[in-house]
PDB file of C-alpha atoms in Angstrom:
ATOM      1  CA  MET A   1      65.267  59.337 133.221  1.00 71.00           C
ATOM      2  CA  LEU A   2      66.718  56.130 131.829  1.00 69.00           C
ATOM      3  CA  TRP A   3      67.640  54.949 135.354  1.00 67.00           C
ATOM      4  CA  LYS A   4      64.150  55.727 136.691  1.00 71.00           C
ATOM      5  CA  GLY A   5      62.632  53.921 133.706  1.00 72.00           C
ATOM      6  CA  LEU A   6      64.751  50.835 134.423  1.00 69.00           C
ATOM      7  CA  MET A   7      63.644  50.976 138.068  1.00 70.00           C
ATOM      8  CA  VAL A   8      59.984  50.915 137.032  1.00 68.00           C
ATOM      9  CA  VAL A   9      60.425  48.178 134.430  1.00 68.00           C
ATOM     10  CA  THR A  10      62.492  45.866 136.677  1.00 68.00           C
ATOM     11  CA  LYS A  11      60.790  46.733 140.005  1.00 70.00           C
ATOM     12  CA  SER A  12      64.309  47.033 141.464  1.00 71.00           C
ATOM     13  CA  GLU A  13      65.678  50.091 143.264  1.00 73.00           C
ATOM     14  CA  SER A  14      69.064  49.350 141.688  1.00 76.00           C
ATOM     15  CA  PRO A  15      68.545  47.589 138.342  1.00 80.00           C
ATOM     16  CA  VAL A  16      72.259  47.524 137.421  1.00 84.00           C
ATOM     17  CA  VAL A  17      75.120  46.628 139.806  1.00 87.00           C
ATOM     18  CA  VAL A  18      78.816  45.825 139.542  1.00 91.00           C
ATOM     19  CA  VAL A  19      80.319  42.776 141.270  1.00 92.00           C
ATOM     20  CA  LEU A  20      82.904  44.336 143.610  1.00 90.00           C
ATOM     21  CA  SER A  21      84.556  41.314 145.240  1.00 89.00           C
ATOM     22  CA  GLY A  22      85.779  37.843 144.343  1.00 89.00           C
ATOM     23  CA  SER A  23      83.281  36.058 146.601  1.00 92.00           C
ATOM     24  CA  MET A  24      81.268  34.765 143.617  1.00 92.00           C
ATOM     25  CA  GLU A  25      84.191  33.415 141.579  1.00 90.00           C
ATOM     26  CA  PRO A  26      84.455  31.440 139.380  1.00 90.00           C
ATOM     27  CA  GLY A  27      80.852  32.064 138.236  1.00 89.00           C
ATOM     28  CA  LEU A  28      80.945  35.842 138.472  1.00 92.00           C
ATOM     29  CA  GLN A  29      84.176  37.799 138.371  1.00 92.00           C
ATOM     30  CA  ARG A  30      85.058  41.108 139.972  1.00 92.00           C
ATOM     31  CA  GLY A  31      83.921  43.821 137.546  1.00 92.00           C
ATOM     32  CA  ASP A  32      81.019  41.930 135.978  1.00 93.00           C
ATOM     33  CA  ILE A  33      77.873  44.019 135.526  1.00 91.00           C
ATOM     34  CA  LEU A  34      74.579  42.426 136.613  1.00 93.00           C
ATOM     35  CA  PHE A  35      71.133  43.456 135.423  1.00 90.00           C
ATOM     36  CA  LEU A  36      68.546  42.813 138.138  1.00 88.00           C
ATOM     37  CA  SER A  37      64.815  42.269 138.301  1.00 84.00           C
ATOM     38  CA  LEU A  38      62.342  41.537 141.067  1.00 80.00           C
ATOM     39  CA  TYR A  39      59.599  40.251 138.742  1.00 75.00           C
ATOM     40  CA  SER A  40      60.237  36.548 138.475  1.00 64.00           C
ATOM     41  CA  GLU A  41      59.031  35.005 141.718  1.00 72.00           C
ATOM     42  CA  PRO A  42      59.580  32.785 143.670  1.00 82.00           C
ATOM     43  CA  PHE A  43      63.170  32.898 144.856  1.00 87.00           C
ATOM     44  CA  ILE A  44      64.749  29.446 144.690  1.00 89.00           C
ATOM     45  CA  PRO A  45      68.084  27.979 145.812  1.00 93.00           C
ATOM     46  CA  GLY A  46      70.697  28.661 143.165  1.00 92.00           C
ATOM     47  CA  ASP A  47      69.427  32.146 142.237  1.00 92.00           C
ATOM     48  CA  VAL A  48      72.050  34.892 142.305  1.00 94.00           C
ATOM     49  CA  VAL A  49      70.594  37.808 144.257  1.00 93.00           C
ATOM     50  CA  VAL A  50      71.697  41.234 145.351  1.00 92.00           C
ATOM     51  CA  PHE A  51      70.716  42.309 148.844  1.00 92.00           C
ATOM     52  CA  GLN A  52      71.341  45.290 151.092  1.00 90.00           C
ATOM     53  CA  ILE A  53      71.789  44.817 154.827  1.00 89.00           C
ATOM     54  CA  GLU A  54      70.554  47.716 156.946  1.00 86.00           C
ATOM     55  CA  GLY A  55      73.493  49.823 158.104  1.00 83.00           C
ATOM     56  CA  ARG A  56      75.795  48.718 155.265  1.00 85.00           C
ATOM     57  CA  ASP A  57      76.580  50.970 152.326  1.00 86.00           C
ATOM     58  CA  ILE A  58      77.463  48.382 149.705  1.00 87.00           C
ATOM     59  CA  PRO A  59      75.014  45.766 148.377  1.00 90.00           C
ATOM     60  CA  ILE A  60      76.113  42.123 148.404  1.00 91.00           C
ATOM     61  CA  VAL A  61      75.945  39.761 145.404  1.00 93.00           C
ATOM     62  CA  HIS A  62      75.573  36.125 146.528  1.00 95.00           C
ATOM     63  CA  ARG A  63      73.722  32.916 145.716  1.00 95.00           C
ATOM     64  CA  ILE A  64      70.637  31.665 147.563  1.00 94.00           C
ATOM     65  CA  MET A  65      71.333  28.476 149.509  1.00 94.00           C
ATOM     66  CA  ASN A  66      68.019  27.949 151.350  1.00 92.00           C
ATOM     67  CA  VAL A  67      64.563  29.488 151.080  1.00 92.00           C
ATOM     68  CA  HIS A  68      61.879  29.219 153.736  1.00 90.00           C
ATOM     69  CA  GLU A  69      58.461  30.653 152.958  1.00 85.00           C
ATOM     70  CA  LYS A  70      56.141  30.901 155.909  1.00 83.00           C
ATOM     71  CA  ASP A  71      52.363  30.418 155.800  1.00 83.00           C
ATOM     72  CA  ASP A  72      51.847  34.190 155.977  1.00 85.00           C
ATOM     73  CA  GLY A  73      53.982  34.670 152.840  1.00 78.00           C
ATOM     74  CA  LYS A  74      57.076  35.997 154.624  1.00 86.00           C
ATOM     75  CA  LEU A  75      60.354  34.913 153.114  1.00 87.00           C
ATOM     76  CA  ALA A  76      63.509  33.814 154.972  1.00 90.00           C
ATOM     77  CA  VAL A  77      66.567  33.317 152.742  1.00 92.00           C
ATOM     78  CA  LEU A  78      70.103  32.136 153.518  1.00 93.00           C
ATOM     79  CA  THR A  79      72.793  33.190 151.046  1.00 94.00           C
ATOM     80  CA  LYS A  80      76.441  32.337 150.437  1.00 94.00           C
ATOM     81  CA  GLY A  81      79.182  33.459 148.080  1.00 93.00           C
ATOM     82  CA  ASP A  82      80.310  30.704 145.695  1.00 93.00           C
ATOM     83  CA  ASN A  83      83.923  31.283 146.716  1.00 94.00           C
ATOM     84  CA  ASN A  84      83.146  31.344 150.467  1.00 92.00           C
ATOM     85  CA  THR A  85      83.243  28.307 152.738  1.00 92.00           C
ATOM     86  CA  VAL A  86      80.333  29.305 155.015  1.00 91.00           C
ATOM     87  CA  GLY A  87      76.937  30.975 154.664  1.00 87.00           C
ATOM     88  CA  ASP A  88      76.409  34.709 155.044  1.00 89.00           C
ATOM     89  CA  ARG A  89      75.026  34.863 158.578  1.00 89.00           C
ATOM     90  CA  GLY A  90      78.198  36.675 159.641  1.00 86.00           C
ATOM     91  CA  LEU A  91      77.392  39.424 157.114  1.00 87.00           C
ATOM     92  CA  TYR A  92      73.795  39.905 158.232  1.00 88.00           C
ATOM     93  CA  ALA A  93      72.771  42.347 160.953  1.00 84.00           C
ATOM     94  CA  THR A  94      73.284  41.341 164.582  1.00 84.00           C
ATOM     95  CA  ARG A  95      71.068  38.378 165.538  1.00 86.00           C
ATOM     96  CA  GLN A  96      69.696  38.180 162.003  1.00 87.00           C
ATOM     97  CA  MET A  97      69.586  34.568 160.816  1.00 89.00           C
ATOM     98  CA  PHE A  98      68.092  35.106 157.339  1.00 92.00           C
ATOM     99  CA  ILE A  99      67.399  37.928 154.932  1.00 91.00           C
ATOM    100  CA  SER A 100      63.849  38.840 154.014  1.00 88.00           C
ATOM    101  CA  ARG A 101      62.136  40.219 150.941  1.00 86.00           C
ATOM    102  CA  LYS A 102      62.701  43.804 152.124  1.00 88.00           C
ATOM    103  CA  GLU A 103      66.510  43.373 151.904  1.00 89.00           C
ATOM    104  CA  MET A 104      66.355  41.933 148.371  1.00 88.00           C
ATOM    105  CA  MET A 105      67.309  44.401 145.659  1.00 88.00           C
ATOM    106  CA  GLY A 106      66.845  41.945 142.834  1.00 88.00           C
ATOM    107  CA  ARG A 107      67.731  38.702 141.121  1.00 90.00           C
ATOM    108  CA  ALA A 108      70.442  38.633 138.467  1.00 91.00           C
ATOM    109  CA  GLN A 109      68.904  38.149 135.036  1.00 89.00           C
ATOM    110  CA  VAL A 110      71.807  38.990 132.692  1.00 90.00           C
ATOM    111  CA  PHE A 111      75.487  39.795 133.189  1.00 91.00           C
ATOM    112  CA  LEU A 112      78.186  41.504 131.137  1.00 91.00           C
ATOM    113  CA  PRO A 113      81.645  40.103 131.910  1.00 93.00           C
ATOM    114  CA  HIS A 114      84.213  42.662 133.126  1.00 91.00           C
ATOM    115  CA  ALA A 115      82.203  45.641 131.775  1.00 90.00           C
ATOM    116  CA  GLY A 116      82.227  47.327 135.194  1.00 89.00           C
ATOM    117  CA  MET A 117      85.975  47.311 135.791  1.00 89.00           C
ATOM    118  CA  ILE A 118      86.171  51.083 135.232  1.00 88.00           C
ATOM    119  CA  THR A 119      83.948  51.545 138.297  1.00 86.00           C
ATOM    120  CA  ILE A 120      86.302  49.422 140.388  1.00 88.00           C
ATOM    121  CA  TRP A 121      89.384  51.251 139.093  1.00 90.00           C
ATOM    122  CA  LEU A 122      87.840  54.637 139.908  1.00 87.00           C
ATOM    123  CA  ASN A 123      87.068  53.451 143.455  1.00 85.00           C
ATOM    124  CA  ASP A 124      90.432  51.742 144.012  1.00 87.00           C
ATOM    125  CA  TRP A 125      92.492  54.615 142.616  1.00 89.00           C
ATOM    126  CA  PRO A 126      90.712  57.955 143.253  1.00 88.00           C
ATOM    127  CA  TRP A 127      93.486  59.885 141.482  1.00 91.00           C
ATOM    128  CA  LEU A 128      92.332  58.234 138.247  1.00 90.00           C
ATOM    129  CA  LYS A 129      89.127  60.320 138.392  1.00 89.00           C
ATOM    130  CA  TYR A 130      91.185  63.518 138.289  1.00 91.00           C
ATOM    131  CA  VAL A 131      93.290  62.229 135.398  1.00 91.00           C
ATOM    132  CA  LEU A 132      90.158  61.395 133.386  1.00 89.00           C
ATOM    133  CA  ILE A 133      88.455  64.717 134.153  1.00 91.00           C
ATOM    134  CA  GLY A 134      91.666  66.616 133.395  1.00 93.00           C
ATOM    135  CA  SER A 135      92.075  64.754 130.098  1.00 92.00           C
ATOM    136  CA  MET A 136      88.495  65.538 129.066  1.00 92.00           C
ATOM    137  CA  GLY A 137      89.005  69.211 129.959  1.00 91.00           C
ATOM    138  CA  PHE A 138      92.250  69.288 127.985  1.00 91.00           C
ATOM    139  CA  PHE A 139      90.584  67.865 124.877  1.00 90.00           C
ATOM    140  CA  VAL A 140      87.680  70.319 125.178  1.00 90.00           C
ATOM    141  CA  ILE A 141      90.126  73.235 125.321  1.00 90.00           C
ATOM    142  CA  ILE A 142      92.290  72.108 122.388  1.00 89.00           C
ATOM    143  CA  GLY A 143      89.278  71.097 120.323  1.00 83.00           C
ATOM    144  CA  ARG A 144      87.645  74.550 120.406  1.00 73.00           C
ATOM    145  CA  ASP A 145      87.663  76.670 117.293  1.00 65.00           C
ATOM    146  CA  THR A 146      88.717  80.211 118.071  1.00 55.00           C
TER     147      THR A 146
END
C-alpha cells in the first residue's frame, strides 16, 4: 500500500529508482536511490529524469539536454548521461529522435547516496539472494523457543 500511495502522491508509476550504471557520474553514482515526481512542470534542460523506452526492461536515468514544446503541447526531449560523450538517440527506439511525455517516468527530486547498492549486489551476484534467505531462515530456526 505504501508503494501505491507514493505512486498517487508523486504521479509517477515508479516513484523510487536505483541508479544502475555509471553514465551519470560524477553527479550521481551507481547505487544512488532517486525519488521521482511528475508534478513540477515544465521539464527544462538540466533536469535529471528517468524514462522508459518501449521494448526495454530497465529505465534510464539521464539529464535533459534540449526541450522542444510544440504548439499543441507535445513535448520532445533529448537526454544525455553526464558521463557520456553523445546524446541518447542511440538508446531510443528505432527512428526515434526524441523522447516524449509518455516515456517519462519522473524527474529526480531527492537522492540518497549509495543506499541502493544492495539492489545492485543482488542483481550482480544472484547467489547472494540465497545466502541472505538461508541466513534469515537459520536465525528463525535457532531463535524459536521450543
